[in-house]
Amino acid sequence: MEVRGKLVKILDLEKGTSKAGKEWQKQTVVIDTGDEFNNLTAVSAFGDKVQKMNKLKVGMTVAILCN
C-alpha cells in the first residue's frame, strides 16, 4: 500500500527492550492525505527503517510504501 500526502507531525522516537532482551525502536509519522474523510494516517517504522524516517521533515510531500 502507498500512502501519499503532506507530513504534518513526527512523533517522538520510542525505544525499549523485548522480553528476549533485544533492543527495539519505533518512529511514527502522521500524514495528511487530503481525503475528505479520515484524512490523517499514521505510519510507523521499526528497526533499521527508522533511519530512513529521520530524513523526513514536517511540511514535506511524501509517498510511503507500507504493509
mmCIF file of N, CA and C in Angstrom:
data_model
loop_
_atom_site.group_PDB
_atom_site.id
_atom_site.type_symbol
_atom_site.label_atom_id
_atom_site.label_comp_id
_atom_site.label_asym_id
_atom_site.label_seq_id
_atom_site.Cartn_x
_atom_site.Cartn_y
_atom_site.Cartn_z
ATOM 1 N N MET A 1 0.842 -1.174 0.000
ATOM 2 C CA MET A 1 0.000 0.000 0.000
ATOM 3 C C MET A 1 0.890 1.240 0.000
ATOM 4 N N GLU A 2 0.470 2.250 -0.731
ATOM 5 C CA GLU A 2 1.214 3.504 -0.759
ATOM 6 C C GLU A 2 0.359 4.604 -0.128
ATOM 7 N N VAL A 3 0.974 5.364 0.763
ATOM 8 C CA VAL A 3 0.303 6.500 1.400
ATOM 9 C C VAL A 3 0.984 7.756 0.884
ATOM 10 N N ARG A 4 0.193 8.657 0.292
ATOM 11 C CA ARG A 4 0.726 9.915 -0.252
ATOM 12 C C ARG A 4 0.074 11.082 0.457
ATOM 13 N N GLY A 5 0.861 12.113 0.702
ATOM 14 C CA GLY A 5 0.304 13.310 1.308
ATOM 15 C C GLY A 5 1.376 14.185 1.922
ATOM 16 N N LYS A 6 0.929 15.122 2.772
ATOM 17 C CA LYS A 6 1.815 16.077 3.418
ATOM 18 C C LYS A 6 2.108 15.604 4.839
ATOM 19 N N LEU A 7 3.376 15.583 5.188
ATOM 20 C CA LEU A 7 3.794 15.175 6.529
ATOM 21 C C LEU A 7 3.445 16.294 7.513
ATOM 22 N N VAL A 8 2.578 15.987 8.489
ATOM 23 C CA VAL A 8 2.117 17.018 9.409
ATOM 24 C C VAL A 8 2.694 16.876 10.813
ATOM 25 N N LYS A 9 3.187 15.678 11.173
ATOM 26 C CA LYS A 9 3.728 15.513 12.524
ATOM 27 C C LYS A 9 4.675 14.319 12.570
ATOM 28 N N ILE A 10 5.768 14.502 13.316
ATOM 29 C CA ILE A 10 6.702 13.415 13.587
ATOM 30 C C ILE A 10 6.651 13.177 15.089
ATOM 31 N N LEU A 11 6.193 11.995 15.481
ATOM 32 C CA LEU A 11 6.082 11.673 16.895
ATOM 33 C C LEU A 11 7.449 11.305 17.465
ATOM 34 N N ASP A 12 7.551 11.325 18.789
ATOM 35 C CA ASP A 12 8.812 11.005 19.459
ATOM 36 C C ASP A 12 9.232 9.567 19.171
ATOM 37 N N LEU A 13 10.538 9.363 19.089
ATOM 38 C CA LEU A 13 11.114 8.042 18.892
ATOM 39 C C LEU A 13 10.846 7.201 20.142
ATOM 40 N N GLU A 14 10.358 5.998 19.939
ATOM 41 C CA GLU A 14 10.110 5.082 21.049
ATOM 42 C C GLU A 14 11.178 3.994 21.034
ATOM 43 N N LYS A 15 11.721 3.669 22.217
ATOM 44 C CA LYS A 15 12.741 2.632 22.348
ATOM 45 C C LYS A 15 12.386 1.731 23.505
ATOM 46 N N GLY A 16 12.882 0.505 23.440
ATOM 47 C CA GLY A 16 12.636 -0.415 24.534
ATOM 48 C C GLY A 16 13.444 -1.675 24.376
ATOM 49 N N THR A 17 13.181 -2.600 25.288
ATOM 50 C CA THR A 17 13.842 -3.894 25.275
ATOM 51 C C THR A 17 12.766 -4.966 25.352
ATOM 52 N N SER A 18 12.849 -5.941 24.459
ATOM 53 C CA SER A 18 11.866 -7.019 24.440
ATOM 54 C C SER A 18 12.114 -7.983 25.602
ATOM 55 N N LYS A 19 11.168 -8.882 25.821
ATOM 56 C CA LYS A 19 11.335 -9.895 26.866
ATOM 57 C C LYS A 19 12.546 -10.770 26.604
ATOM 58 N N ALA A 20 12.899 -10.922 25.337
ATOM 59 C CA ALA A 20 14.061 -11.727 24.953
ATOM 60 C C ALA A 20 15.374 -10.958 25.127
ATOM 61 N N GLY A 21 15.270 -9.678 25.531
ATOM 62 C CA GLY A 21 16.467 -8.875 25.767
ATOM 63 C C GLY A 21 16.982 -8.120 24.566
ATOM 64 N N LYS A 22 16.234 -8.114 23.470
ATOM 65 C CA LYS A 22 16.664 -7.392 22.265
ATOM 66 C C LYS A 22 16.154 -5.957 22.303
ATOM 67 N N GLU A 23 17.014 -5.031 21.886
ATOM 68 C CA GLU A 23 16.650 -3.614 21.800
ATOM 69 C C GLU A 23 15.765 -3.396 20.574
ATOM 70 N N TRP A 24 14.765 -2.513 20.688
ATOM 71 C CA TRP A 24 13.925 -2.167 19.557
ATOM 72 C C TRP A 24 13.679 -0.661 19.561
ATOM 73 N N GLN A 25 13.301 -0.137 18.396
ATOM 74 C CA GLN A 25 12.934 1.276 18.279
ATOM 75 C C GLN A 25 11.854 1.431 17.221
ATOM 76 N N LYS A 26 11.009 2.465 17.428
ATOM 77 C CA LYS A 26 9.888 2.700 16.528
ATOM 78 C C LYS A 26 9.727 4.202 16.333
ATOM 79 N N GLN A 27 9.519 4.610 15.069
ATOM 80 C CA GLN A 27 9.276 6.008 14.728
ATOM 81 C C GLN A 27 7.947 6.086 13.984
ATOM 82 N N THR A 28 7.074 7.002 14.412
ATOM 83 C CA THR A 28 5.764 7.158 13.787
ATOM 84 C C THR A 28 5.628 8.570 13.227
ATOM 85 N N VAL A 29 5.068 8.670 12.028
ATOM 86 C CA VAL A 29 4.779 9.958 11.404
ATOM 87 C C VAL A 29 3.301 10.007 11.050
ATOM 88 N N VAL A 30 2.752 11.236 10.985
ATOM 89 C CA VAL A 30 1.348 11.431 10.626
ATOM 90 C C VAL A 30 1.307 12.166 9.291
ATOM 91 N N ILE A 31 0.527 11.603 8.359
ATOM 92 C CA ILE A 31 0.434 12.149 7.004
ATOM 93 C C ILE A 31 -1.002 12.581 6.732
ATOM 94 N N ASP A 32 -1.163 13.794 6.188
ATOM 95 C CA ASP A 32 -2.476 14.296 5.756
ATOM 96 C C ASP A 32 -2.626 13.931 4.283
ATOM 97 N N THR A 33 -3.518 13.003 3.998
ATOM 98 C CA THR A 33 -3.696 12.512 2.629
ATOM 99 C C THR A 33 -4.554 13.439 1.777
ATOM 100 N N GLY A 34 -5.239 14.382 2.412
ATOM 101 C CA GLY A 34 -6.080 15.304 1.667
ATOM 102 C C GLY A 34 -7.454 14.746 1.343
ATOM 103 N N ASP A 35 -7.739 13.534 1.803
ATOM 104 C CA ASP A 35 -9.058 12.936 1.574
ATOM 105 C C ASP A 35 -10.119 13.685 2.373
ATOM 106 N N GLU A 36 -11.377 13.553 1.953
ATOM 107 C CA GLU A 36 -12.467 14.246 2.630
ATOM 108 C C GLU A 36 -12.712 13.679 4.028
ATOM 109 N N PHE A 37 -12.650 12.368 4.167
ATOM 110 C CA PHE A 37 -12.853 11.708 5.454
ATOM 111 C C PHE A 37 -11.613 10.895 5.808
ATOM 112 N N ASN A 38 -11.337 10.775 7.091
ATOM 113 C CA ASN A 38 -10.178 10.002 7.562
ATOM 114 C C ASN A 38 -8.897 10.424 6.836
ATOM 115 N N ASN A 39 -8.643 11.712 6.826
ATOM 116 C CA ASN A 39 -7.527 12.232 6.045
ATOM 117 C C ASN A 39 -6.170 12.096 6.734
ATOM 118 N N LEU A 40 -6.128 11.814 8.031
ATOM 119 C CA LEU A 40 -4.859 11.650 8.722
ATOM 120 C C LEU A 40 -4.525 10.171 8.866
ATOM 121 N N THR A 41 -3.299 9.812 8.460
ATOM 122 C CA THR A 41 -2.846 8.432 8.533
ATOM 123 C C THR A 41 -1.516 8.381 9.261
ATOM 124 N N ALA A 42 -1.406 7.486 10.248
ATOM 125 C CA ALA A 42 -0.155 7.298 10.976
ATOM 126 C C ALA A 42 0.580 6.110 10.377
ATOM 127 N N VAL A 43 1.883 6.284 10.154
ATOM 128 C CA VAL A 43 2.721 5.220 9.608
ATOM 129 C C VAL A 43 3.906 5.055 10.553
ATOM 130 N N SER A 44 4.169 3.818 10.972
ATOM 131 C CA SER A 44 5.267 3.530 11.893
ATOM 132 C C SER A 44 6.343 2.721 11.188
ATOM 133 N N ALA A 45 7.591 2.992 11.575
ATOM 134 C CA ALA A 45 8.734 2.237 11.066
ATOM 135 C C ALA A 45 9.475 1.636 12.253
ATOM 136 N N PHE A 46 9.969 0.434 12.063
ATOM 137 C CA PHE A 46 10.701 -0.267 13.108
ATOM 138 C C PHE A 46 12.115 -0.581 12.653
ATOM 139 N N GLY A 47 13.006 -0.750 13.618
ATOM 140 C CA GLY A 47 14.369 -1.212 13.337
ATOM 141 C C GLY A 47 15.153 -0.273 12.444
ATOM 142 N N ASP A 48 15.795 -0.851 11.414
ATOM 143 C CA ASP A 48 16.667 -0.067 10.534
ATOM 144 C C ASP A 48 15.910 0.928 9.658
ATOM 145 N N LYS A 49 14.608 0.771 9.514
ATOM 146 C CA LYS A 49 13.804 1.707 8.710
ATOM 147 C C LYS A 49 13.654 3.062 9.407
ATOM 148 N N VAL A 50 13.909 3.114 10.712
ATOM 149 C CA VAL A 50 13.801 4.365 11.470
ATOM 150 C C VAL A 50 14.774 5.401 10.919
ATOM 151 N N GLN A 51 15.955 4.971 10.511
ATOM 152 C CA GLN A 51 16.950 5.907 9.966
ATOM 153 C C GLN A 51 16.419 6.598 8.710
ATOM 154 N N LYS A 52 15.660 5.891 7.896
ATOM 155 C CA LYS A 52 15.080 6.498 6.694
ATOM 156 C C LYS A 52 14.015 7.525 7.073
ATOM 157 N N MET A 53 13.258 7.248 8.137
ATOM 158 C CA MET A 53 12.222 8.183 8.594
ATOM 159 C C MET A 53 12.841 9.468 9.146
ATOM 160 N N ASN A 54 14.047 9.375 9.692
ATOM 161 C CA ASN A 54 14.711 10.548 10.271
ATOM 162 C C ASN A 54 15.054 11.603 9.228
ATOM 163 N N LYS A 55 15.063 11.240 7.948
ATOM 164 C CA LYS A 55 15.362 12.186 6.874
ATOM 165 C C LYS A 55 14.161 13.062 6.540
ATOM 166 N N LEU A 56 12.981 12.692 7.026
ATOM 167 C CA LEU A 56 11.753 13.425 6.706
ATOM 168 C C LEU A 56 11.607 14.670 7.575
ATOM 169 N N LYS A 57 10.983 15.697 7.021
ATOM 170 C CA LYS A 57 10.729 16.959 7.732
ATOM 171 C C LYS A 57 9.250 17.300 7.614
ATOM 172 N N VAL A 58 8.710 17.923 8.656
ATOM 173 C CA VAL A 58 7.315 18.354 8.647
ATOM 174 C C VAL A 58 7.106 19.328 7.493
ATOM 175 N N GLY A 59 6.020 19.148 6.746
ATOM 176 C CA GLY A 59 5.704 20.004 5.605
ATOM 177 C C GLY A 59 6.053 19.380 4.268
ATOM 178 N N MET A 60 6.880 18.328 4.283
ATOM 179 C CA MET A 60 7.262 17.668 3.034
ATOM 180 C C MET A 60 6.079 16.918 2.445
ATOM 181 N N THR A 61 6.039 16.825 1.120
ATOM 182 C CA THR A 61 5.085 15.941 0.456
ATOM 183 C C THR A 61 5.790 14.610 0.293
ATOM 184 N N VAL A 62 5.139 13.537 0.781
ATOM 185 C CA VAL A 62 5.789 12.234 0.813
ATOM 186 C C VAL A 62 4.908 11.160 0.176
ATOM 187 N N ALA A 63 5.551 10.081 -0.246
ATOM 188 C CA ALA A 63 4.884 8.858 -0.685
ATOM 189 C C ALA A 63 5.599 7.736 0.039
ATOM 190 N N ILE A 64 4.873 7.027 0.913
ATOM 191 C CA ILE A 64 5.470 5.980 1.731
ATOM 192 C C ILE A 64 4.821 4.647 1.376
ATOM 193 N N LEU A 65 5.656 3.657 1.070
ATOM 194 C CA LEU A 65 5.172 2.304 0.835
ATOM 195 C C LEU A 65 5.161 1.557 2.159
ATOM 196 N N CYS A 66 4.053 0.913 2.469
ATOM 197 C CA CYS A 66 3.942 0.193 3.733
ATOM 198 C C CYS A 66 3.034 -1.013 3.571
ATOM 199 N N ASN A 67 3.088 -1.882 4.563
ATOM 200 C CA ASN A 67 2.204 -3.050 4.566
ATOM 201 C C ASN A 67 1.696 -3.306 5.964
#
